[in-house]
CSV table of C-alpha atoms in Angstrom, one decimal:
chain,number,residue,atom,x,y,z
A,12,MET,CA,-11.8,48.4,9.8
A,13,THR,CA,-14.4,45.9,9.1
A,14,CYS,CA,-15.0,43.6,6.1
A,15,SER,CA,-18.3,41.9,5.6
A,16,SER,CA,-17.9,40.7,2.0
A,17,LEU,CA,-17.6,37.0,1.4
A,18,ALA,CA,-14.2,37.6,-0.2
A,19,CYS,CA,-12.8,39.0,3.0
A,20,ARG,CA,-14.1,36.3,5.4
A,21,ARG,CA,-11.6,33.7,6.5
A,22,PRO,CA,-12.5,30.0,5.9
A,23,PRO,CA,-13.4,28.0,8.9
A,24,PRO,CA,-10.5,26.2,10.6
A,25,LEU,CA,-9.9,22.6,9.5
A,26,LYS,CA,-11.3,19.9,11.8
A,27,PRO,CA,-8.5,18.0,13.4
A,28,TYR,CA,-7.8,14.5,12.3
A,29,THR,CA,-7.2,11.7,14.7
A,30,ALA,CA,-4.5,9.0,14.2
A,31,TYR,CA,-4.6,5.7,15.9
A,32,VAL,CA,-1.1,4.3,16.9
A,33,VAL,CA,0.0,1.1,18.6
A,34,ASP,CA,2.9,1.4,21.2
A,35,HIS,CA,4.9,-1.9,21.2
A,36,GLN,CA,6.7,-1.1,24.4
A,37,SER,CA,3.6,-0.2,26.5
A,38,ALA,CA,1.2,-2.5,24.6
A,39,THR,CA,-1.5,0.3,24.1
A,40,LEU,CA,-3.5,1.6,21.3
A,41,ALA,CA,-3.5,5.4,21.4
A,42,ALA,CA,-5.7,8.1,19.7
A,43,VAL,CA,-3.6,11.1,18.8
A,44,ASN,CA,-5.1,14.5,17.9
A,45,LEU,CA,-3.1,15.6,14.8
A,46,ALA,CA,-4.0,19.3,15.4
A,47,ASP,CA,-1.7,19.4,18.5
A,48,PHE,CA,-0.2,15.9,18.6
A,49,GLN,CA,-1.7,15.1,21.9
A,50,VAL,CA,-2.8,11.7,23.1
A,51,ILE,CA,-6.6,12.1,23.7
A,52,ALA,CA,-7.4,8.4,24.5
A,53,SER,CA,-5.6,5.1,25.1
A,54,LEU,CA,-6.5,1.5,25.5
A,55,PRO,CA,-4.5,-1.5,26.8
A,56,VAL,CA,-4.0,-4.3,24.2
A,57,SER,CA,-2.3,-7.6,24.0
A,58,PRO,CA,1.5,-7.7,24.4
A,59,GLN,CA,3.7,-7.1,21.3
A,60,PRO,CA,1.2,-5.2,19.1
A,61,GLU,CA,2.6,-4.7,15.7
A,62,ARG,CA,0.0,-3.2,13.6
A,63,VAL,CA,-3.5,-1.5,13.7
A,64,VAL,CA,-5.9,-1.8,10.7
A,65,ALA,CA,-9.1,0.0,10.3
A,66,ARG,CA,-12.0,-2.2,9.2
A,67,PRO,CA,-13.8,-0.9,6.1
A,68,GLY,CA,-17.4,0.1,6.6
A,69,ALA,CA,-17.3,-0.1,10.4
A,70,ARG,CA,-15.8,2.0,13.2
A,71,GLN,CA,-13.5,-0.8,14.3
A,72,LEU,CA,-9.8,-1.1,14.6
A,73,TYR,CA,-8.0,-4.5,14.6
A,74,VAL,CA,-4.8,-4.6,16.6
A,75,VAL,CA,-2.5,-7.4,15.6
A,76,SER,CA,-0.2,-8.9,18.2
A,77,ALA,CA,2.8,-11.0,17.2
A,78,LEU,CA,1.8,-13.4,19.9
A,79,GLY,CA,-1.4,-14.5,18.0
A,80,LYS,CA,-4.0,-12.1,19.4
A,81,ILE,CA,-6.1,-9.7,17.6
A,82,GLY,CA,-7.8,-7.0,19.7
A,83,VAL,CA,-10.9,-5.4,18.2
A,84,ALA,CA,-11.6,-1.8,19.4
A,85,ALA,CA,-14.4,0.6,18.5
A,86,TYR,CA,-13.7,4.1,17.8
A,87,PRO,CA,-13.7,7.2,18.0
A,88,HIS,CA,-14.3,6.6,21.7
A,89,LEU,CA,-11.8,3.7,22.3
A,90,HIS,CA,-13.2,0.7,24.0
A,91,LEU,CA,-12.3,-3.0,23.6
A,92,VAL,CA,-15.0,-5.1,21.8
A,93,THR,CA,-13.2,-8.4,22.1
A,94,THR,CA,-9.8,-10.2,21.8
A,95,LEU,CA,-9.5,-13.0,19.3
A,96,ASP,CA,-6.9,-15.8,19.6
A,97,VAL,CA,-5.8,-16.9,16.1
A,98,GLY,CA,-2.9,-19.2,17.2
A,99,ARG,CA,0.7,-18.9,18.3
A,100,SER,CA,1.5,-15.9,16.0
A,101,ALA,CA,-0.3,-13.3,13.9
A,102,LYS,CA,0.8,-10.8,11.2
A,103,ASP,CA,-0.3,-9.3,7.8
A,104,LEU,CA,-4.0,-8.8,8.4
A,105,ASN,CA,-5.9,-8.1,5.2
A,106,PHE,CA,-9.6,-7.0,5.1
A,107,SER,CA,-11.9,-7.8,2.1
A,108,PRO,CA,-13.0,-4.6,0.3
A,109,ASP,CA,-16.4,-4.6,2.0
A,110,GLY,CA,-14.9,-5.3,5.4
A,111,HIS,CA,-17.1,-8.5,5.9
A,112,ALA,CA,-14.1,-10.8,6.0
A,113,ALA,CA,-10.4,-10.7,7.0
A,114,TYR,CA,-7.4,-12.9,6.5
A,115,VAL,CA,-4.3,-13.2,8.7
A,116,LEU,CA,-1.1,-15.1,8.7
A,117,ASN,CA,-0.2,-17.4,11.5
A,118,PRO,CA,3.4,-18.3,10.6
A,119,MET,CA,4.3,-20.5,13.7
A,120,ASP,CA,1.3,-22.8,12.9
A,121,HIS,CA,1.8,-22.6,9.1
A,122,GLN,CA,-1.7,-21.3,8.6
A,123,VAL,CA,-3.7,-18.7,6.8
A,124,VAL,CA,-6.7,-17.9,9.1
A,125,PHE,CA,-10.0,-16.8,7.6
A,126,LEU,CA,-12.3,-14.5,9.7
A,127,ASP,CA,-15.9,-13.5,9.6
A,128,CYS,CA,-16.0,-9.9,10.8
A,129,GLU,CA,-19.8,-9.3,10.8
A,130,GLY,CA,-20.6,-11.1,14.0
A,131,ALA,CA,-24.2,-12.0,15.1
A,132,ALA,CA,-27.1,-10.5,13.1
A,133,GLY,CA,-28.5,-7.3,14.5
A,134,ASN,CA,-25.3,-6.2,16.1
A,135,PRO,CA,-24.1,-2.7,15.2
A,136,PRO,CA,-21.0,-2.7,13.0
A,137,GLN,CA,-18.8,-1.1,15.7
A,138,GLY,CA,-19.8,-3.9,18.2
A,139,ALA,CA,-19.4,-6.8,15.8
A,140,ILE,CA,-17.4,-9.7,17.2
A,141,PRO,CA,-15.3,-11.6,14.6
A,142,LYS,CA,-15.1,-15.4,14.5
A,143,ILE,CA,-12.7,-17.9,12.9
A,144,THR,CA,-14.3,-19.7,10.0
A,145,PHE,CA,-11.4,-21.6,8.5
A,146,ARG,CA,-7.7,-22.5,8.9
A,147,LEU,CA,-5.7,-23.3,5.8
A,148,ARG,CA,-2.3,-25.1,6.4
A,149,LEU,CA,0.5,-24.4,3.9
A,150,ARG,CA,3.9,-25.8,3.7
A,151,GLY,CA,7.2,-23.9,4.4
A,152,THR,CA,8.0,-21.0,6.6
A,153,LEU,CA,5.3,-18.4,5.9
A,154,ALA,CA,6.6,-14.9,5.5
A,155,ASP,CA,4.0,-12.5,4.1
A,156,LEU,CA,0.3,-12.4,3.0
A,157,VAL,CA,-1.4,-10.0,0.6
A,158,LEU,CA,-4.9,-9.7,-0.8
A,159,SER,CA,-5.7,-8.7,-4.5
A,160,PRO,CA,-7.6,-5.4,-4.7
A,161,ASP,CA,-10.7,-7.2,-6.0
A,162,GLY,CA,-10.7,-9.3,-2.8
A,163,LYS,CA,-10.7,-12.6,-4.8
A,164,THR,CA,-7.1,-13.9,-4.4
A,165,LEU,CA,-4.8,-14.2,-1.5
A,166,VAL,CA,-1.0,-14.6,-2.1
A,167,ALA,CA,1.2,-16.1,0.6
A,168,SER,CA,5.0,-16.1,0.4
A,169,SER,CA,6.9,-18.9,2.1
A,170,GLN,CA,10.4,-20.0,2.5
A,171,SER,CA,12.0,-23.5,2.4
A,172,PRO,CA,10.7,-24.1,-0.2
A,173,ASN,CA,10.8,-20.6,-1.9
A,174,LEU,CA,7.2,-20.3,-3.1
A,175,ILE,CA,4.2,-18.0,-3.5
A,176,THR,CA,0.8,-19.7,-3.1
A,177,PHE,CA,-2.3,-18.3,-4.7
A,178,ILE,CA,-5.5,-18.9,-2.6
A,179,SER,CA,-9.1,-18.4,-3.6
A,180,THR,CA,-11.0,-16.4,-0.9
A,181,GLU,CA,-14.3,-18.1,-2.2
A,182,THR,CA,-13.3,-21.7,-1.9
A,183,ARG,CA,-10.5,-21.1,0.7
A,184,GLN,CA,-8.3,-23.5,-1.2
A,185,PRO,CA,-5.0,-23.1,-3.1
A,186,LEU,CA,-5.2,-22.3,-6.7
A,187,GLY,CA,-1.5,-23.0,-7.5
A,188,THR,CA,2.1,-22.2,-6.5
A,189,VAL,CA,5.0,-20.4,-8.3
A,190,GLU,CA,8.7,-20.9,-7.4
A,191,VAL,CA,10.4,-17.5,-6.9
A,192,GLY,CA,13.8,-16.4,-5.6
A,193,GLU,CA,15.6,-17.0,-2.3
A,194,LEU,CA,13.7,-16.1,0.8
A,195,PRO,CA,10.6,-14.5,-0.6
A,196,GLY,CA,9.0,-11.9,1.8
A,197,PRO,CA,7.0,-8.7,1.3
A,198,MET,CA,4.7,-8.5,-1.7
A,199,ALA,CA,2.6,-6.0,-3.6
A,200,VAL,CA,-0.3,-6.6,-6.1
A,201,LEU,CA,-1.1,-4.1,-8.8
A,202,PRO,CA,-4.4,-2.2,-8.6
A,203,ASP,CA,-5.8,-4.1,-11.6
A,204,ASN,CA,-5.1,-7.4,-9.9
A,205,SER,CA,-2.8,-8.4,-12.8
A,206,LYS,CA,0.6,-9.0,-11.2
A,207,VAL,CA,2.2,-9.6,-7.9
A,208,PHE,CA,5.7,-8.4,-7.1
A,209,VAL,CA,7.8,-10.3,-4.5
A,210,ALA,CA,10.8,-9.2,-2.6
A,211,ASP,CA,13.3,-12.0,-2.8
A,212,THR,CA,15.1,-11.0,0.4
A,213,GLY,CA,17.9,-13.6,0.1
A,214,GLU,CA,19.2,-12.3,-3.2
A,215,GLU,CA,19.3,-9.0,-5.2
A,216,LYS,CA,16.1,-9.3,-7.1
A,217,VAL,CA,12.4,-9.0,-7.3
A,218,SER,CA,10.2,-11.7,-8.8
A,219,VAL,CA,7.1,-11.0,-10.7
A,220,ALA,CA,4.2,-13.4,-11.2
A,221,ASP,CA,0.9,-13.2,-13.2
A,222,VAL,CA,-2.1,-13.5,-10.8
A,223,ALA,CA,-4.6,-15.0,-13.3
A,224,SER,CA,-2.4,-17.6,-14.9
A,225,ARG,CA,-0.2,-18.1,-11.8
A,226,LYS,CA,3.0,-18.0,-13.9
A,227,LEU,CA,6.4,-16.5,-13.3
A,228,LEU,CA,6.9,-13.5,-15.5
A,229,SER,CA,10.4,-12.2,-14.7
A,230,HIS,CA,13.1,-11.8,-12.2
A,231,ILE,CA,14.2,-8.2,-11.9
A,232,GLU,CA,17.9,-7.7,-10.9
A,233,ILE,CA,18.0,-4.6,-8.5
A,234,GLY,CA,21.7,-4.7,-7.3
A,235,THR,CA,20.8,-5.0,-3.6
A,236,ARG,CA,18.7,-7.2,-1.3
A,237,PRO,CA,15.2,-5.9,-0.9
A,238,THR,CA,13.7,-5.4,2.5
A,239,ALA,CA,10.2,-4.0,1.7
A,240,LEU,CA,8.0,-3.1,-1.2
A,241,LEU,CA,5.8,0.0,-1.6
A,242,LEU,CA,3.2,0.3,-4.4
A,243,LYS,CA,2.6,3.8,-5.8
A,244,ALA,CA,-1.1,4.6,-5.7
A,245,ASP,CA,-1.6,4.6,-9.5
A,246,GLY,CA,0.2,1.2,-9.7
A,247,GLY,CA,2.7,2.5,-12.2
A,248,GLU,CA,5.8,2.1,-10.0
A,249,ILE,CA,7.1,-0.2,-7.2
A,250,PHE,CA,9.4,1.4,-4.6
A,251,VAL,CA,11.8,-1.2,-3.3
A,252,LEU,CA,13.6,-0.5,0.0
A,253,ALA,CA,16.9,-2.1,0.9
A,254,ALA,CA,17.8,-1.4,4.6
A,255,ALA,CA,21.3,-2.9,4.6
A,256,THR,CA,22.6,-0.6,1.8
A,257,SER,CA,20.2,2.4,2.5
A,258,THR,CA,19.0,2.1,-1.1
A,259,LEU,CA,15.7,2.9,-2.8
A,260,VAL,CA,15.0,1.2,-6.2
A,261,ILE,CA,12.2,2.3,-8.4
A,262,ILE,CA,10.8,-0.3,-10.6
A,263,ASP,CA,8.5,0.3,-13.7
A,264,ALA,CA,5.5,-1.9,-12.9
A,265,PHE,CA,4.3,-2.1,-16.4
A,266,HIS,CA,7.6,-3.1,-18.1
A,267,ASP,CA,9.3,-4.9,-15.2
A,268,ASN,CA,12.5,-3.0,-15.3
A,269,VAL,CA,14.5,-0.7,-13.0
A,270,GLU,CA,13.9,3.0,-13.6
A,271,GLN,CA,16.1,4.7,-10.9
A,272,THR,CA,18.3,3.8,-7.9
A,273,PHE,CA,19.0,6.1,-5.0
A,274,ARG,CA,21.4,5.6,-2.1
A,275,TRP,CA,21.7,7.6,1.1
A,276,ALA,CA,24.3,7.7,3.9
A,277,ALA,CA,21.5,7.3,6.5
A,278,THR,CA,20.8,3.8,7.6
A,279,ARG,CA,17.2,4.5,8.8
A,280,TRP,CA,14.5,6.0,6.6
A,281,ARG,CA,11.0,5.6,5.5
A,282,VAL,CA,9.0,6.2,2.3
A,283,PHE,CA,5.2,7.0,2.3
A,284,PHE,CA,2.7,8.3,-0.1
A,285,GLY,CA,0.0,10.7,0.8
A,286,ARG,CA,-2.2,13.5,-0.5
A,287,ILE,CA,-1.6,17.2,0.0
């Protein structure tokens, strides 16, 4: 039996997606075909890679090493463009919305490092070689760095003293500081750039500060020490993970209060958001 009508025809198969993954143990960047979960390409990178981030508007991947190196690779055919030395350590790389600039934390040298990602004029985006344009030294033990969605404000959390520092990406200078709870760590900024939520990892609460006025708004008691924060895509809720107690706390981001608390017997789990 044959069927030639449009209604009977099967849709074409979906094109496979490729995921790019860093392997900490082997110090490699791998391209994985998600159709069959096979590694289709790999590239050696600096030791102790911790994160890979795609640069907006360019076919480049930045691989951040805890030892202070950033490897820049072009994709989909993986090849190394350059390796940038930002200092004795590196973490929490953030790109500007247009991908022209990036910001990375160098905790061991107490610095926020500013990068120009465009490279020399005339180079194709995938071959652009970034350069360091500025180093801002901050006091305390630096823990985390986030960028507001509009790309105008960086927020760095630091311990001893327990502060968050607001930094202008235009002037590259601090705008002000806010005292928060014990051992501030991971942070999340709402999509409208209005508030930043801070995981106070040394006590059972999350601090909330206003980005524009740089004022503390509230301390939210959550009943467990937070480990990580995850912002829901619409900005309405903050998911707080607590590894020590296998707890997930959901915070209403508009009213700064706890909505729900979940506990599991398992000690290892992850939360992610995606589209189906």
